[in-house]
Coordinates of C-alpha atoms in Angstrom, one line a residue:
X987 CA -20.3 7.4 -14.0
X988 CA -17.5 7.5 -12.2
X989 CA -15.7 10.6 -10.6
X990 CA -12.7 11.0 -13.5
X991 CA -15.2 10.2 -16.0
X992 CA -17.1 12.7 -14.9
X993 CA -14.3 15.3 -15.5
X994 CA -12.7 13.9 -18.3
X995 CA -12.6 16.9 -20.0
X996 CA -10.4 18.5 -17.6
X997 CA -7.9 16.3 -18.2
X998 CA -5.1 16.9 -20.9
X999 CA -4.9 13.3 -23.6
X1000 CA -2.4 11.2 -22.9
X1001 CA -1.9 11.7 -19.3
X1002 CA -1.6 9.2 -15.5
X1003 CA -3.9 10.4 -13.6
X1004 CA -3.6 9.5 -9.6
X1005 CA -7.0 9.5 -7.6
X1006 CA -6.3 11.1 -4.7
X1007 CA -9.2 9.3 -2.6
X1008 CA -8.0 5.5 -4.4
X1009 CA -4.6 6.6 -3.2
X1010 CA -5.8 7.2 0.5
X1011 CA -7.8 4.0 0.1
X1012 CA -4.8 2.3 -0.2
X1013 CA -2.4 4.4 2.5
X1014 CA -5.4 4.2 5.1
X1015 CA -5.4 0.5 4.8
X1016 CA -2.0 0.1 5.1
X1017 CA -1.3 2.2 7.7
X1018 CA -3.8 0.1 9.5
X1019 CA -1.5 -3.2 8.9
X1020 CA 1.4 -1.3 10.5
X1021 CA -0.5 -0.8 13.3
X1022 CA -1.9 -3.8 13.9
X1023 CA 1.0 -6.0 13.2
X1024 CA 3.9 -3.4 14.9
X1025 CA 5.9 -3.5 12.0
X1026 CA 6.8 0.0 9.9
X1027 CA 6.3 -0.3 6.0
X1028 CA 8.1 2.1 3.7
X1029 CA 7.3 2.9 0.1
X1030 CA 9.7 1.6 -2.4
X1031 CA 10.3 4.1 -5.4
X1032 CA 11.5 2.0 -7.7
X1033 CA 7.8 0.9 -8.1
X1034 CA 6.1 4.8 -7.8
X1035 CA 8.1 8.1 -7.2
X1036 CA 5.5 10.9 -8.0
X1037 CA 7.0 13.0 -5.3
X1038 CA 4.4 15.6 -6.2
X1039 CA 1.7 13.6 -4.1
X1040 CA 3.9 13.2 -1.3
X1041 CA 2.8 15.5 1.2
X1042 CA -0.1 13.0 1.2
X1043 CA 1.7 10.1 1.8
X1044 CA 3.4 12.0 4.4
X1045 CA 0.1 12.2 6.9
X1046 CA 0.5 7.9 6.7
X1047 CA 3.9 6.8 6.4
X1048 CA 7.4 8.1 7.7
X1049 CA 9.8 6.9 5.6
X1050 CA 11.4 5.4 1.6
X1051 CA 13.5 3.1 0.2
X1052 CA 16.0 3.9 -2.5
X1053 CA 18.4 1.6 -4.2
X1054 CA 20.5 4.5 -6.2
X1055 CA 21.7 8.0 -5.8
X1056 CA 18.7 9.8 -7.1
X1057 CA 16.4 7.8 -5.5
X1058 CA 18.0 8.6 -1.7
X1059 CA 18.4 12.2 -2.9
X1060 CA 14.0 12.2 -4.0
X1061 CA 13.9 10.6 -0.3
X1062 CA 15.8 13.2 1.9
X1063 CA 14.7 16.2 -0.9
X1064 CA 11.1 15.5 -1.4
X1065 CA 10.0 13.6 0.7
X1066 CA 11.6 15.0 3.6
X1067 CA 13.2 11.7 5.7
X1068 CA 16.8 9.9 4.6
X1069 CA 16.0 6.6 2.9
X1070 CA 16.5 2.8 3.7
X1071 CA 19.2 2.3 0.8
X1072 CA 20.2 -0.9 -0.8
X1073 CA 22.0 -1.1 -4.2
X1074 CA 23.5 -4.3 -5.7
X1075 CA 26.2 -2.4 -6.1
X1076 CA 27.5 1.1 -4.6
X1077 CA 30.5 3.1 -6.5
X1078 CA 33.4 5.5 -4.9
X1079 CA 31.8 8.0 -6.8
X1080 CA 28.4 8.0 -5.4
X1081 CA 28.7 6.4 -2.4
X1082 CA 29.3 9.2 0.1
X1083 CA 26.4 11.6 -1.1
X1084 CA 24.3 8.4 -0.8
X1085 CA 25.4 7.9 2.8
X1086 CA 24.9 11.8 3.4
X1087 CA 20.8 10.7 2.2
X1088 CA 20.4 7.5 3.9
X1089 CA 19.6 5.9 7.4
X1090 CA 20.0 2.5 6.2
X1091 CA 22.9 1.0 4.4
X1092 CA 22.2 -2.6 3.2
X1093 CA 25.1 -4.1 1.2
X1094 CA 24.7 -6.8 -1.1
X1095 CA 27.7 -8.7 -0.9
X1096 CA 30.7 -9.0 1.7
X1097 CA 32.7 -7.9 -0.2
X1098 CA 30.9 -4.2 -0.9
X1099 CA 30.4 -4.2 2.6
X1100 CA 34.4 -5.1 3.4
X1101 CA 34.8 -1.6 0.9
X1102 CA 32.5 1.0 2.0
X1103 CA 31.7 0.0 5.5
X1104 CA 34.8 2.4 6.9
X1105 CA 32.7 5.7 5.0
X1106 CA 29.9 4.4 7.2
X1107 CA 31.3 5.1 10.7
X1108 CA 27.8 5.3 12.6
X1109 CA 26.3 7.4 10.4
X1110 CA 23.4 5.1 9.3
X1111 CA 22.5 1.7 10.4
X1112 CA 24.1 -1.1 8.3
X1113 CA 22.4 -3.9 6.7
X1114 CA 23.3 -7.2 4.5
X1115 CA 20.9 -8.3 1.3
X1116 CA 20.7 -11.9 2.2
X1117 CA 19.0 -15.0 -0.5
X1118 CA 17.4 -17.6 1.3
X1119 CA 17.3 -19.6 -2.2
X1120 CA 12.8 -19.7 -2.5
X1121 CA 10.7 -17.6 -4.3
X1122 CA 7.6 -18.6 -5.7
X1123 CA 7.5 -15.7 -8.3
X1124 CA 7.2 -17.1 -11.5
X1125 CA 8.3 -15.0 -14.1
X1126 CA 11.9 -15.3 -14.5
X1127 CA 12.8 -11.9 -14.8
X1128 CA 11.5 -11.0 -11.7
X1129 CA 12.8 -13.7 -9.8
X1130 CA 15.4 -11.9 -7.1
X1131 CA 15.8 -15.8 -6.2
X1132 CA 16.7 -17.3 -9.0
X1133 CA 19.8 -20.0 -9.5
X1134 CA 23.0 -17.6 -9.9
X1135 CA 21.0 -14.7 -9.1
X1136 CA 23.3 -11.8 -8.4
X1137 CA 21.3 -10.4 -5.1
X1138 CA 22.1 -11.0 -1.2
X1139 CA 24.4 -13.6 0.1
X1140 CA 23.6 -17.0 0.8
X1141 CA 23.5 -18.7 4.2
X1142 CA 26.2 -21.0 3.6
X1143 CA 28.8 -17.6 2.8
X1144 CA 28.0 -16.0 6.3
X1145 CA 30.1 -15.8 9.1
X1146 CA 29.3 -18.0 12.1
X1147 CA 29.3 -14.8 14.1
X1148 CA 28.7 -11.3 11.9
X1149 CA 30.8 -7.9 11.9
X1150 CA 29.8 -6.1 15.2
X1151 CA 28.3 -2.8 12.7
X1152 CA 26.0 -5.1 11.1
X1153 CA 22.5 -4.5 12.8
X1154 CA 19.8 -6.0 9.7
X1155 CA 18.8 -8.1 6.9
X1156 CA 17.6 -7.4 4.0
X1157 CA 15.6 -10.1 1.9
X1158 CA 13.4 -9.8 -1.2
X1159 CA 11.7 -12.8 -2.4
X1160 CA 8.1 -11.4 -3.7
X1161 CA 6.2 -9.8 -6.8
X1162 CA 2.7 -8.7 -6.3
X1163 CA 2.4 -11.9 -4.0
X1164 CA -0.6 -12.9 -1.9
X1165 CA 0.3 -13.3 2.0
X1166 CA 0.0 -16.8 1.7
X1167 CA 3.3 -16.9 0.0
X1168 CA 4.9 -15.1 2.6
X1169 CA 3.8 -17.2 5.0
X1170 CA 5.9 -20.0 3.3
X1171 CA 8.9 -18.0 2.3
X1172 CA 9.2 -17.5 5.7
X1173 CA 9.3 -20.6 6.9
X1174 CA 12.5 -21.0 4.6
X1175 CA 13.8 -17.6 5.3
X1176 CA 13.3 -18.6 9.5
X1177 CA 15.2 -21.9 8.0
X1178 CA 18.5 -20.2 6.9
X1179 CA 19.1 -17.6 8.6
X1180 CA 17.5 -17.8 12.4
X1181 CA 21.0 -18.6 14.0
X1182 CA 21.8 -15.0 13.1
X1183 CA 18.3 -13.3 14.2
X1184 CA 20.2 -12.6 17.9
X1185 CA 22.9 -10.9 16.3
X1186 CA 20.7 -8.3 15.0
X1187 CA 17.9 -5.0 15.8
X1188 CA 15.7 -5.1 12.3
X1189 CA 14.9 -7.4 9.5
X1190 CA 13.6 -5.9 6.2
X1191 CA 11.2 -8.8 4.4
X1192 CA 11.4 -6.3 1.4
X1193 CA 8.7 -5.5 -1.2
X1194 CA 6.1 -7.5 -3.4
X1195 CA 3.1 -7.7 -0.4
X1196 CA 0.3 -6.7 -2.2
X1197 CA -1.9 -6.5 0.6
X1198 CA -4.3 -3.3 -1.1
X1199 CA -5.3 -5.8 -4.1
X1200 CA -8.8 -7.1 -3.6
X1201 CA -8.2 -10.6 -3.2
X1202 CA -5.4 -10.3 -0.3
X1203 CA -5.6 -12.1 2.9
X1204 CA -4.2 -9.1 5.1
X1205 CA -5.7 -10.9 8.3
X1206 CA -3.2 -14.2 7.4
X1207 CA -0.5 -11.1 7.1
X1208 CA -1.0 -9.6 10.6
X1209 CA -0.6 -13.0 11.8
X1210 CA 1.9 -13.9 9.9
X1211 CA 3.6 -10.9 11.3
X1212 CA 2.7 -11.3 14.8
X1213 CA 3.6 -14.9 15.4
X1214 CA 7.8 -13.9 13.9
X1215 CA 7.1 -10.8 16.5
X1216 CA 6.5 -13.1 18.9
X1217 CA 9.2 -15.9 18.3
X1218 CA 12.1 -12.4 17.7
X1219 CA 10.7 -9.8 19.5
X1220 CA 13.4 -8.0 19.8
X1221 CA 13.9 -7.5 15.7
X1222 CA 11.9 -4.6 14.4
X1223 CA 10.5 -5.5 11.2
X1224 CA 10.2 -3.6 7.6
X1225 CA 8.3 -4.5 4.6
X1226 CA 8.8 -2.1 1.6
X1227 CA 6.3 -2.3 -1.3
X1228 CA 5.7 -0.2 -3.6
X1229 CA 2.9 -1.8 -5.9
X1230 CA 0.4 -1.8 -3.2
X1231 CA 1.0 2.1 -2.7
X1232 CA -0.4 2.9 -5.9
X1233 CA -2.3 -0.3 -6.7
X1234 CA -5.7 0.6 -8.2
X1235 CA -4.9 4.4 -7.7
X1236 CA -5.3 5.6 -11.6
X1237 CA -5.4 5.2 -15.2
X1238 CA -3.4 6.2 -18.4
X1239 CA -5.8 8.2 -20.4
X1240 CA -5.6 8.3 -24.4
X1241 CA -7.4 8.8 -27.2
X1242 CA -7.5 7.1 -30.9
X1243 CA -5.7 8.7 -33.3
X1244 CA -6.4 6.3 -36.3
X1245 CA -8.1 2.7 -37.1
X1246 CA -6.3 0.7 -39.7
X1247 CA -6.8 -2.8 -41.1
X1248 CA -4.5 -5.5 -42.2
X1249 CA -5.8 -8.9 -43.1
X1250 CA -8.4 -8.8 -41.6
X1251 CA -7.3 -7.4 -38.4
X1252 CA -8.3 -3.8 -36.8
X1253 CA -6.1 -1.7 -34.7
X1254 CA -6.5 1.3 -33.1
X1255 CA -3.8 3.5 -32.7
X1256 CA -3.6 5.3 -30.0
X1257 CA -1.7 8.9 -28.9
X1258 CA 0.4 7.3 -26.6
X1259 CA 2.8 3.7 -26.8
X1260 CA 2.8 0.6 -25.0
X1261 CA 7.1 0.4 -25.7
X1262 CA 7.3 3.6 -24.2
X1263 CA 4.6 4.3 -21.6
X1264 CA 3.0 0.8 -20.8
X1265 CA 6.7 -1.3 -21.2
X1266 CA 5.4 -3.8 -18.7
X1267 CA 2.6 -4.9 -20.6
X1268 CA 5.4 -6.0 -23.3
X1269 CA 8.0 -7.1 -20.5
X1270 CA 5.8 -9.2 -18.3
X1271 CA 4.1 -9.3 -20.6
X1272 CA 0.4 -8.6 -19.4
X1273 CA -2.8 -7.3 -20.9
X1274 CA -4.2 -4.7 -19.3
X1275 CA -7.9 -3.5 -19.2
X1276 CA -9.4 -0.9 -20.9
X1277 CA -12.7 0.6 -19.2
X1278 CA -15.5 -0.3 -21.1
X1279 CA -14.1 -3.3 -23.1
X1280 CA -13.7 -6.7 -22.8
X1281 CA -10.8 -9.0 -22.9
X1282 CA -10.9 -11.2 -25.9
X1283 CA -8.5 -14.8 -26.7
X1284 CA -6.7 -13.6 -29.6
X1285 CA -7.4 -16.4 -31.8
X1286 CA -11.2 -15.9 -31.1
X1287 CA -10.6 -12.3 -32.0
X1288 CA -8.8 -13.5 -35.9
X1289 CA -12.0 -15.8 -36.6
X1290 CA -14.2 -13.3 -35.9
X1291 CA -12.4 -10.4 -36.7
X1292 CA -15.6 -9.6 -39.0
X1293 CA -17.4 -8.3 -35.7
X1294 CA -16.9 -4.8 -36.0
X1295 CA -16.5 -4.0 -32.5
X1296 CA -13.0 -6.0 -31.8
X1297 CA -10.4 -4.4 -32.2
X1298 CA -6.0 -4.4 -31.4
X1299 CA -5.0 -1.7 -30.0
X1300 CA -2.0 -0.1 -31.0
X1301 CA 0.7 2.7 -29.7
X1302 CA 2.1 5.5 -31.7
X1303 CA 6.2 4.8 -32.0
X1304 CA 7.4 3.2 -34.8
X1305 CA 8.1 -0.4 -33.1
X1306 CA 6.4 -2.8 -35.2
X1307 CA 5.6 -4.6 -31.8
X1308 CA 4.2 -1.8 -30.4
X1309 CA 0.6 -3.5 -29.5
X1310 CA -1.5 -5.4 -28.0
X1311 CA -4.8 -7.0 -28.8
X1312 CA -7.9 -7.9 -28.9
X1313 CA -10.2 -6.5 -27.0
X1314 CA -14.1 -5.8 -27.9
X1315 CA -16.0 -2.8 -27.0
X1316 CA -20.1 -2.5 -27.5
X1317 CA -19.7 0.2 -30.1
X1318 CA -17.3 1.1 -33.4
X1319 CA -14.8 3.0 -32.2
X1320 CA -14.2 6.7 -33.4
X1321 CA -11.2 8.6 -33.9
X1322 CA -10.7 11.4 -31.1
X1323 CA -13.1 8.5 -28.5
X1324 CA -11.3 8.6 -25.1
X1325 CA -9.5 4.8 -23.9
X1326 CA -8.8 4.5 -20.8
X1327 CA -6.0 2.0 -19.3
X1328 CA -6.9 0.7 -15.7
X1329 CA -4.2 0.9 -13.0
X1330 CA -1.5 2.8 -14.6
X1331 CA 0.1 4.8 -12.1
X1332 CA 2.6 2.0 -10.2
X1333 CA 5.9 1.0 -11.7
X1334 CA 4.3 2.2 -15.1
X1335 CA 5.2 6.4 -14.6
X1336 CA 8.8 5.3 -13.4
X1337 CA 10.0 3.4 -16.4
X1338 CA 8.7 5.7 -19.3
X1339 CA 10.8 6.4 -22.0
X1340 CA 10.8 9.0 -24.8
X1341 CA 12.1 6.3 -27.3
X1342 CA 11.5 7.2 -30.8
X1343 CA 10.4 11.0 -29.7
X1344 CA 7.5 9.9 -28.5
X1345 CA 5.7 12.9 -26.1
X1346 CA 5.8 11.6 -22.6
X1347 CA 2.2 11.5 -20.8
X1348 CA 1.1 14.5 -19.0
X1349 CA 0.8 13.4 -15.2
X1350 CA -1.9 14.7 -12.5
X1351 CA -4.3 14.2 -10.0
X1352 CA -7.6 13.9 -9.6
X1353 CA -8.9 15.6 -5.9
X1354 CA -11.8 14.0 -4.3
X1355 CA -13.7 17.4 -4.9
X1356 CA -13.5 16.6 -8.5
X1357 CA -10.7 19.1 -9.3
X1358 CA -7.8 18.1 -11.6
X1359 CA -4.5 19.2 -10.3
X1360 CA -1.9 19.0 -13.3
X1361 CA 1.4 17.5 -11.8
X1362 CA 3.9 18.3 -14.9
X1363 CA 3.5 18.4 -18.6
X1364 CA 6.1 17.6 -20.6
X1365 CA 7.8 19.1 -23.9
X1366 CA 9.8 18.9 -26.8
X1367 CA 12.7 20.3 -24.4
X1368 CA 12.8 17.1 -22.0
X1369 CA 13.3 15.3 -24.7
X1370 CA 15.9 17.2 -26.2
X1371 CA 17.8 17.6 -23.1
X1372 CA 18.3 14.0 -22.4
X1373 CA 19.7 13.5 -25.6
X1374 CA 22.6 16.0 -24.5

């Protein structure tokens, strides 16, 4: 039995509950790469942002990345350091409190840069998003590479020699990728734009190295790392993930709050929703596991939807898509039986809704010694108060 299921009764239903010593797994390990490779990797928070657990993250890693206002503000606020900030597109109404929370300034066209770059006057380090034109993600919609993709400037828009202010590049080009595709995309990104690599101090290869999943070749990362280090040593270099922060680091928990049937099939509903609290298993889309049950092929599920034991699952707003299915589980389920959703805790907790009404997850953490530290519970009031 593992250590949350061992005090699951602690813990309030639904709620995301961060593992402090998964978490530490993963900042111990990457702290390590940094080392090893001389490079400095910041956590993005567009993929996690519980600034609660912080002061942990803290003891391995100096510094963020934000790409809006309230993200820089969490950065110099919370977590105590200004933020490397890039936005596809900064505004005259936000762009001088952003400065005011930011070290880096990375612009994604010329012609945002041509705009804001007299507010900047030295007061952070100034950066262009460049597209080298190569990703190998493959779902579309994450594809910061695409054809007519609307981020960083191409090599063939550059000036010959840059603006004197600009000291970095920014480039983006992974999603939960293994190091083997950075090792490519850097042969292309080394392809566009090396004649430039003299003019400048840092390079930012962006976010999307997963290197705290299982299967990850972090040695072929180090010495991926090493061998740019040693063709450009004089650029300092910056990776920014945010996945592999909290990768592994915690479930959602729930309970079933009813089983219903309809030809043939059997879902249960759960107190929480997959629209609101799980959107990326609908946007990827992805299945995720469930502890304890097994992955079934949905058409295997429908012809033997007689076992009793498979079962859709289903989430509590009132989207008729709101599920996903089938899994199978060694018992009948029960209404009030606990379900918990594996790795739920990175990009999951920062693009929740409260569509429909729907009561947000509680969110916590689970300390090595076993105690349960309860981060924020939420109320009828949050949602009211973002309606007006």
């Amino acid at each position: 039995m593992t250590l949350l299921e061992q005090n699951i009764d602690k813990i309030p239903s639904p709620c995301y509950v961060m593992e402090e010593e998964l978490l530490r797994r993963n900042l111990e390990l990457i702290r390590s790469v940094a080392q090893r490779a001389d490079v400095e990797i910041i956590l993005a928070f567009k993929a996690f942002a519980l600034w609660k657990s912080f002061p942990i993250f803290r003891e391995y890693i100096g510094h963020t990345t934000a790409s809006s206002l309230f993200e820089a503000r969490l950065a110099k606020e919370e977590f105590g350091s200004k933020a490397h900030t890039y936005s596809p597109a900064y505004t005259e109404e936000e762009f001088e409190e952003i400065l005011d929370c930011s070290s880096h300034i990375t612009f994604n066209s010329l012609s945002q840069y041509a705009r804001f770059v007299p507010m900047v006057k030295g007061r952070a380090s100034i950066g262009l998003r460049v597209n080298p034109e190569y990703s190998e993600i493959e779902t579309e919609l994450y594809n910061p590479c695409a054809p007519g993709s609307r981020f960083g400037i191409l090599a063939k828009d550059l000036p010959a020699t840059l603006p004197a202010d600009i000291e970095g590049f920014h480039i983006h080009c992974h999603c939960e990728s293994g190091s083997d595709v950075f090792a490519r995309t850097l042969l292309h990104i080394e392809e566009k734009f090396s004649p430039w690599f003299s003019q400048l101090k840092w390079i930012n290869f962006g976010g999307g190295h997963l290197m705290t999943r299982k299967d990850y070749d972090v040695e072929l990362l180090i010495k991926t790392l090493q061998g740019f280090h040693a063709r450009y040593p004089h650029l300092k270099v910056i990776l920014e993930p945010g996945s592999a922060f909290a990768w592994q680091t915690g479930p959602l928990v729930t309970k079933v709050v009813d089983i219903v049937e309809n030809a043939g099939i059997k879902t249960a509903i759960i107190n929480a929703s997959f629209t609101c609290h799980m959107p990326d298993c609908l946007e990827m889309p992805y299945m995720p596991e469930i502890r304890h049950a097994e992955m079934v092929d949905s058409q295997l599920s429908t012809l033997n939807c007689q076992l009793s034991t498979i079962y859709r699952i289903g989430g509590n707003s009132c989207l008729s898509g709101d599920f996903m299915g089938f899994w199978h589980f060694d018992h009948e389920l029960q209404i009030g039986e606990t379900l918990i959703f594996e790795d739920m805790i990175h990009y999951t907790t920062v693009k929740t809704t409260m569509f429909n009404g729907i009561g947000h997850p509680s969110i916590g953490m689970l300390k090595k010694d076993g105690t349960f530290e309860l981060f924020r519970q939420y109320t009828y009031e949050d949602y009211r108060d973002r309606m007006c």
